[in-house]
Amino acid sequence: MSGFWQATMDLITSYGSLISLAGLAIFGVMAVNALVAVYFERKVSAFMQDRLGPMEVGIFGFKGGRKFWGGIGQTLADALKLLTKEDVLPDKSDKALMILSPFIIFVGAFVTFVGVPFSSYLLISRFDIGIFFILAMSSVGVVGIILAGWGSNNKWSLYGSLRSAAQIISYEIPAGLSILLVVITAGTLSIHGIVEWQAEHRWFIFHSPFAFIAFFIYFISGVAETNRTPFDIPEAESELVAGWMTEFSGFRWALFFLSEYANMLIISLLASVVFLGGWLSPMAMFDIFPESWMIMDGALWGMFWLLLKAIILIFVMMWFRWTFPRLRVDQLMYLCWKVLLPFSLVNLVAVSIWELLF
Amino acid sequence: MSEYFSNIVSGLKSFTKGLQLTMQHFNNRKKLVATLQYPHEKWPIPERNIGFELEEYNVIRSRLEVDIEDCIGCLKCERACPVDCIKIETIKPPKGGDFDCGVTTNGTQKKMLVPRFSIDMTECMFCNLCVFPCPEECIYMVGGPNSSKHEIEYEFAARERSPLIFEFAVATEKEIIAAGGIDYLNKKKGIVPDEKPKEVKSTLKKTEPKLNFEAVNAFTDRMTRALAKKAFTAGARAGSDAATVATQVKSALVDADKFLPEYESIIENIASSPLMTSAGPTTELKAKPASGPDIKLLNSITDKMVRGTAKKAFMAAKRAGKDGAGISDDIKKALTDAGKLTDEVIAILKSFSVPGNSEVSNESSVASAPDIKKLNSIEDKMVRGLAKKSFMAAKRAKSSAADTVAHILKDLKEADKLTADLEDIVKSIVPDTVDATPAPKTEFNLDIKKLNSIEDKMVRGLAKKSFMAAKRAKNSAADTVTNILNDLKEADKLTPDLEIIVKSIAPDTVAATQAPKTEFNLDIKKLNLIEDKMIRGMAKKAFMAAKRAASTPEETVAQIEAVLKENDKLIDEVQTTVKSLLENES
């Protein structure tokens, strides 16, 4: 045992500065993502509902556009407000779990970023089992959610957390099966291996009709895993106040928020990498462009293409959220077990045969 | 199984349809966004066309506004307020003092000083209930009929409460003190005088001889007068002699920058006149009205505005210490300046200049036997006024009955108004002719109510007026009728129908008119068959007129038809209905 601790300490001392640098980078990405995405989400929702959203708060006297995209400092102000709020722990709650659970959820999202690439070069670690790692780590959050619900000692919170657990565990299956198609086809769990396969052949979404369907199955499951509307039954304002987040306030609640938007980014990035060609430029997909244009495939351009794809997917998630009403619990389970799961199973078999035939 | 797939298909369809809808809104946000960026953008104040004229219907109630110079301090608005957001405090200037509260634009003499008139608009609920009771119409809602007076405030918002509590009173401290509101001021400032000294003060006041303000009152400017009085009172109370008090008054005025060279003579006057009135307060009160003509004489001026101006001039002149003739000159001047001088006023003013006529002696009224009421039978208002005036003058002069008559006749002759009729009337006031007058009174038994059958309001009013005039003159029945007819003829209103009605008032024709009245048994309800409301109303009106005029059934029908024909409403159906009035009778 002492050998294990010794090895860990050695690792930290030798790679400490590197690890903390990577950690700070991930945290920076998560924080900026949350700031931008919350603002983006509020604007999108406002425009879809014929409103304007935040328009007044600015940074350094700059409010943003006067007509539509104003109020760019709103999320920053809200974040500052959250950080200065009182940290309330209910009397009868399990205080240890209440304090612990936000960090478990946060760590779940945080660690997932270790395997998520921003371009072919810009990533923390290049695993051979990248996809597997991402799928595994993004499920850690469920533990935090259950602890949060239980620790709150509140019926609504417990209800919400159990719904959330059931939902995430259920939707892991079609999501995993959809990604399995890619793994089977590309023959690797490595993210780079999958993108390289797409560079050689074509984007996986255009691999076959079944892969096309698989993308949508994965994306819908991904939305469900982030507990966003129309799959937000764990929060369900009208039924459960705020679900498992009810009893949380201040900084610990801010961590939930941060994790939710980080999960959105993870799901979108993964979908882009696996199905939409990752950091490959869309122009490389077609042969009609002259060779000289292919400079758009460099390292920074790669990040641009990947983030563009992710942002479009995030926008689609928001689009879903402000379009559809919440599913009932039974409808949610029906969709997962009776629609998405059979289709992904059929997909799996069909893509296997497709690979044999072509 | 097919249901399963059809469910999925319809699910996908609604899925895309929903996404399309929200995307449409997202894309067309520039057209669709409904938000108004309020502090930066504002809705225009909407046009208020709700089918009423703005003058008639106050739709905008922006806030309450008070024209404080018109406020008489009646407290009606304060009482009307359901939420008690109006707070008014008033000071009543002491009686006999000459603090002038001013005149409202309606010509009402204000009797109160209003040192506080605050409206808390944070409490106001804009019910408009305070606006209706105001007799001077000085409290009103900004907007609506008053939109020209004030700008309508768009937001009417403030960061704190204080700017929303409006104080409209403008009375200065000096004015309040001049109006005798020292106690009020002290109370407001939190200086509560000790109880005991107050009592001593009040008892002292009673025993002390009153201060002689006559000389000080010569200051015409209100502010100056108040200042001078204050200094005068202080000096007199301190026991100084007249000369020192006068210098004190002068220095007080100089300090306040109010001293003018022409005040020098007044200051000298103060120095020479005694500080205290020699007599007690009761004698002073009696002496005051005796010192000049009575302002009440001016009450006989009919025009409100003229009366107000005249009174103001009167008070000013009186304060300046002028005698009757001087006062009347002043009033005349003020009225000519205002372009309001009429003969009536001159006649009234004449009585001012007669020396001694203002000395009212109460005993004379008991002794004088002639009855002024007999003069009421004089028809012409002007003449009546003149006669009465000279009657009163004679009475005041304690003339005998015969002298009074002679006096009145003389005055009337002077005014070129004397007629033979008038002479009779004037002579009748002498007691020994009293027996003669009650007799015609009992004889006068004409019924004014018969005139009610005159349809036209104006004509009816004229006829009644001359009827009353005739009654006052105690004319015989025949004379009355001719009088009325003459008057109507003069006014170009005499028609044959009218003549019949007027003639019917004479008692000897009563018997003739009463007979057909009982005969008039047509049923007005038959007219209800007329469908059109307007026509029905017209027909009924004509019916009632005919009934009042005691027409025969045939005449009635003819009259109704004539009225309808005039208005182009005589349709066949209506005609048959009207005619049916007759049928049923037979």
Coordinates of N, CA, C and O in Angstrom, one line a residue, chain A residues 262-350:
Chain A
A262 N -20.9 21.8 -18.9 CA -19.8 21.1 -19.3 C -20.2 19.8 -20.0 O -19.6 19.4 -21.0
N263 N -21.2 19.1 -19.4 CA -21.7 17.9 -20.0 C -22.3 18.1 -21.4 O -22.1 17.3 -22.3
M264 N -23.0 19.3 -21.6 CA -23.5 19.6 -22.9 C -22.3 19.7 -23.9 O -22.4 19.1 -25.0
L265 N -21.3 20.3 -23.5 CA -20.1 20.5 -24.4 C -19.5 19.1 -24.7 O -19.1 18.8 -25.8
I266 N -19.4 18.3 -23.6 CA -18.8 17.0 -23.8 C -19.6 16.1 -24.9 O -19.1 15.6 -25.8
I267 N -20.9 16.1 -24.6 CA -21.8 15.3 -25.5 C -21.6 15.8 -27.0 O -21.5 15.1 -27.9
S268 N -21.6 17.2 -27.1 CA -21.5 17.8 -28.5 C -20.2 17.5 -29.1 O -20.1 17.1 -30.3
L269 N -19.1 17.6 -28.3 CA -17.8 17.4 -28.8 C -17.6 15.9 -29.3 O -17.1 15.6 -30.3
L270 N -18.2 15.0 -28.4 CA -18.0 13.6 -28.7 C -18.8 13.3 -30.0 O -18.3 12.5 -30.9
A271 N -20.0 13.8 -30.1 CA -20.8 13.6 -31.3 C -20.1 14.1 -32.5 O -20.1 13.4 -33.6
S272 N -19.5 15.3 -32.4 CA -18.8 15.8 -33.5 C -17.6 15.0 -33.9 O -17.4 14.7 -35.1
V273 N -16.9 14.5 -32.9 CA -15.7 13.7 -33.2 C -16.0 12.4 -33.8 O -15.5 11.9 -34.8
V274 N -17.1 11.7 -33.2 CA -17.4 10.4 -33.6 C -18.1 10.3 -34.9 O -17.9 9.5 -35.8
F275 N -19.1 11.2 -35.1 CA -20.0 11.1 -36.3 C -19.7 12.2 -37.3 O -20.0 12.0 -38.5
L276 N -19.2 13.4 -36.9 CA -19.1 14.5 -37.8 C -17.7 14.8 -38.2 O -17.4 16.0 -38.6
G277 N -16.8 13.9 -38.1 CA -15.5 14.1 -38.6 C -14.5 14.9 -37.8 O -13.5 15.2 -38.2
G278 N -14.9 15.1 -36.5 CA -14.0 15.7 -35.6 C -13.5 17.0 -36.1 O -14.2 17.9 -36.5
W279 N -12.1 17.1 -36.1 CA -11.4 18.4 -36.5 C -11.2 18.5 -38.0 O -10.5 19.4 -38.4
L280 N -11.8 17.6 -38.7 CA -11.7 17.6 -40.2 C -12.6 18.8 -40.7 O -13.7 18.9 -40.3
S281 N -12.0 19.5 -41.7 CA -12.8 20.5 -42.3 C -13.9 19.9 -43.2 O -13.6 18.9 -43.8
P282 N -15.1 20.5 -43.3 CA -16.1 19.9 -44.1 C -15.7 19.9 -45.6 O -16.2 19.1 -46.4
M283 N -14.7 20.8 -45.9 CA -14.3 20.8 -47.3 C -13.5 19.6 -47.8 O -13.5 19.2 -48.9
A284 N -12.8 19.0 -46.8 CA -12.0 17.8 -47.1 C -12.9 16.7 -47.5 O -12.5 15.7 -48.1
M285 N -14.2 16.8 -47.1 CA -15.1 15.7 -47.4 C -15.4 15.5 -48.9 O -15.7 14.5 -49.4
F286 N -15.4 16.7 -49.5 CA -15.7 16.6 -51.0 C -14.5 16.9 -51.8 O -13.5 17.6 -51.3
D287 N -14.4 16.4 -53.0 CA -13.2 16.6 -53.8 C -13.3 17.8 -54.7 O -12.4 18.0 -55.5
I288 N -14.3 18.5 -54.6 CA -14.5 19.6 -55.5 C -13.6 20.8 -55.3 O -13.4 21.6 -56.1
F289 N -13.1 20.9 -54.0 CA -12.2 22.1 -53.7 C -10.8 21.8 -54.1 O -10.3 20.7 -54.0
P290 N -10.1 22.8 -54.6 CA -8.7 22.7 -55.0 C -7.8 22.4 -53.8 O -8.2 22.7 -52.7
E291 N -6.7 21.8 -54.1 CA -5.8 21.3 -53.0 C -5.3 22.5 -52.1 O -5.1 22.3 -50.9
S292 N -5.1 23.7 -52.8 CA -4.6 24.8 -52.0 C -5.5 25.2 -50.9 O -5.0 25.9 -49.9
W293 N -6.8 24.9 -51.0 CA -7.7 25.3 -49.9 C -7.5 24.4 -48.7 O -8.1 24.7 -47.6
M294 N -6.7 23.4 -48.8 CA -6.7 22.4 -47.7 C -5.9 22.9 -46.5 O -5.7 22.1 -45.6
I295 N -5.3 24.1 -46.6 CA -4.6 24.6 -45.5 C -5.6 24.8 -44.3 O -5.2 24.9 -43.2
M296 N -6.9 24.7 -44.6 CA -7.9 24.9 -43.5 C -7.9 23.7 -42.6 O -8.8 23.5 -41.8
D297 N -7.0 22.7 -42.8 CA -7.0 21.5 -42.0 C -5.9 21.6 -40.9 O -5.7 20.6 -40.3
G298 N -5.3 22.8 -40.7 CA -4.2 22.8 -39.7 C -4.7 22.7 -38.3 O -5.9 22.4 -38.1
A299 N -3.8 22.8 -37.3 CA -4.1 22.6 -35.9 C -5.1 23.5 -35.4 O -6.1 23.1 -34.8
L300 N -4.9 24.9 -35.7 CA -5.9 25.8 -35.2 C -7.2 25.7 -35.9 O -8.3 25.9 -35.3
W301 N -7.1 25.5 -37.2 CA -8.3 25.4 -38.0 C -9.1 24.1 -37.5 O -10.3 24.2 -37.5
G302 N -8.4 23.1 -37.1 CA -9.0 21.9 -36.6 C -9.9 22.2 -35.4 O -11.0 21.8 -35.3
M303 N -9.3 23.1 -34.5 CA -10.1 23.5 -33.3 C -11.3 24.2 -33.7 O -12.4 24.0 -33.2
F304 N -11.1 25.1 -34.7 CA -12.2 25.9 -35.2 C -13.4 25.1 -35.7 O -14.5 25.2 -35.3
W305 N -13.0 24.0 -36.5 CA -14.1 23.2 -37.1 C -14.7 22.4 -36.0 O -16.0 22.3 -36.0
L306 N -13.9 21.8 -35.1 CA -14.5 21.0 -34.1 C -15.4 21.8 -33.2 O -16.6 21.4 -32.9
L307 N -15.0 23.0 -32.8 CA -15.8 23.8 -31.9 C -17.0 24.3 -32.6 O -18.1 24.4 -32.0
L308 N -16.9 24.6 -33.9 CA -18.1 25.0 -34.7 C -19.1 24.0 -34.7 O -20.3 24.2 -34.5
K309 N -18.7 22.7 -35.0 CA -19.6 21.6 -35.0 C -20.3 21.4 -33.6 O -21.5 21.3 -33.5
A310 N -19.4 21.6 -32.6 CA -20.0 21.4 -31.2 C -21.0 22.5 -30.9 O -22.0 22.2 -30.3
I311 N -20.6 23.7 -31.3 CA -21.5 24.8 -31.0 C -22.8 24.7 -31.7 O -23.9 24.9 -31.1
I312 N -22.8 24.2 -32.9 CA -24.0 24.0 -33.7 C -24.9 22.9 -32.9 O -26.1 23.1 -32.8
L313 N -24.2 21.9 -32.5 CA -25.0 20.9 -31.7 C -25.5 21.4 -30.4 O -26.6 21.1 -30.0
I314 N -24.7 22.3 -29.8 CA -25.2 22.9 -28.5 C -26.5 23.7 -28.8 O -27.5 23.7 -28.1
F315 N -26.4 24.4 -30.0 CA -27.5 25.2 -30.3 C -28.7 24.4 -30.6 O -29.8 24.7 -30.2
V316 N -28.5 23.2 -31.2 CA -29.6 22.3 -31.5 C -30.2 21.8 -30.1 O -31.4 21.7 -30.0
M317 N -29.3 21.6 -29.2 CA -29.8 21.2 -27.9 C -30.7 22.2 -27.3 O -31.8 22.0 -26.7
M318 N -30.3 23.5 -27.4 CA -31.1 24.6 -26.9 C -32.4 24.7 -27.7 O -33.5 25.0 -27.1
W319 N -32.3 24.5 -29.0 CA -33.4 24.5 -29.8 C -34.5 23.5 -29.3 O -35.6 23.8 -29.2
F320 N -34.0 22.3 -29.1 CA -34.9 21.3 -28.5 C -35.6 21.8 -27.2 O -36.8 21.7 -27.0
R321 N -34.7 22.3 -26.4 CA -35.2 22.7 -25.0 C -36.3 23.7 -25.1 O -37.3 23.6 -24.4
W322 N -36.2 24.7 -26.0 CA -37.2 25.7 -26.1 C -38.3 25.4 -27.1 O -39.1 26.3 -27.4
T323 N -38.3 24.1 -27.6 CA -39.4 23.7 -28.5 C -40.3 22.7 -27.8 O -41.5 22.9 -27.9
F324 N -39.7 21.7 -27.2 CA -40.6 20.6 -26.7 C -41.0 20.7 -25.3 O -40.2 21.1 -24.4
P325 N -42.2 20.2 -25.0 CA -42.6 20.1 -23.6 C -41.9 18.9 -23.0 O -41.5 18.0 -23.7
R326 N -41.9 18.9 -21.7 CA -41.3 17.8 -20.9 C -42.0 16.4 -21.2 O -43.3 16.4 -21.2
L327 N -41.3 15.4 -21.3 CA -41.9 14.0 -21.4 C -42.3 13.5 -20.1 O -41.7 13.9 -19.0
R328 N -43.3 12.7 -20.1 CA -43.8 12.1 -18.8 C -42.7 11.0 -18.5 O -42.0 10.5 -19.4
V329 N -42.7 10.5 -17.3 CA -41.7 9.5 -16.9 C -41.9 8.2 -17.8 O -40.9 7.7 -18.3
D330 N -43.2 7.8 -18.0 CA -43.4 6.6 -18.7 C -43.0 6.8 -20.2 O -42.5 5.9 -20.9
Q331 N -43.3 8.0 -20.7 CA -42.9 8.3 -22.1 C -41.4 8.3 -22.3 O -40.9 7.8 -23.3
L332 N -40.8 8.8 -21.3 CA -39.3 8.8 -21.3 C -38.7 7.4 -21.4 O -37.9 7.1 -22.3
M333 N -39.3 6.5 -20.6 CA -38.8 5.2 -20.6 C -39.2 4.4 -21.8 O -38.5 3.6 -22.4
Y334 N -40.4 4.7 -22.3 CA -40.9 4.1 -23.6 C -39.9 4.5 -24.7 O -39.5 3.6 -25.5
L335 N -39.6 5.8 -24.8 CA -38.7 6.2 -25.9 C -37.4 5.5 -25.8 O -36.8 5.0 -26.8
C336 N -36.8 5.3 -24.6 CA -35.5 4.7 -24.5 C -35.6 3.2 -24.8 O -34.9 2.7 -25.7
W337 N -36.4 2.5 -24.0 CA -36.4 1.0 -24.1 C -37.1 0.5 -25.3 O -36.7 -0.6 -25.7
K338 N -38.1 1.2 -25.8 CA -38.9 0.6 -26.8 C -38.6 1.1 -28.2 O -39.0 0.6 -29.2
V339 N -38.0 2.3 -28.3 CA -37.7 2.9 -29.6 C -36.2 2.9 -29.8 O -35.7 2.3 -30.8
L340 N -35.5 3.7 -29.0 CA -34.1 3.9 -29.3 C -33.3 2.6 -29.2 O -32.5 2.3 -30.0
L341 N -33.6 1.8 -28.1 CA -32.8 0.6 -27.9 C -33.0 -0.5 -29.1 O -32.0 -0.9 -29.6
P342 N -34.2 -0.8 -29.5 CA -34.4 -1.7 -30.6 C -33.7 -1.2 -31.9 O -33.1 -2.0 -32.6
F343 N -33.9 0.1 -32.1 CA -33.3 0.6 -33.3 C -31.8 0.5 -33.3 O -31.2 0.2 -34.3
S344 N -31.2 0.8 -32.2 CA -29.7 0.8 -32.1 C -29.2 -0.7 -32.2 O -28.2 -0.9 -32.8
L345 N -30.0 -1.6 -31.7 CA -29.6 -3.0 -31.8 C -29.7 -3.4 -33.3 O -28.8 -4.1 -33.8
V346 N -30.8 -3.0 -34.0 CA -30.9 -3.3 -35.4 C -29.8 -2.7 -36.2 O -29.2 -3.3 -37.0
N347 N -29.5 -1.4 -35.8 CA -28.4 -0.7 -36.4 C -27.1 -1.5 -36.3 O -26.3 -1.6 -37.3
L348 N -26.8 -2.0 -35.1 CA -25.6 -2.7 -34.8 C -25.4 -3.9 -35.8 O -24.4 -4.0 -36.4
V349 N -26.5 -4.6 -35.9 CA -26.5 -5.8 -36.8 C -26.3 -5.4 -38.2 O -25.5 -5.9 -39.0
A350 N -27.1 -4.4 -38.6 CA -27.2 -3.9 -40.0 C -25.8 -3.4 -40.4 O -25.3 -3.7 -41.5

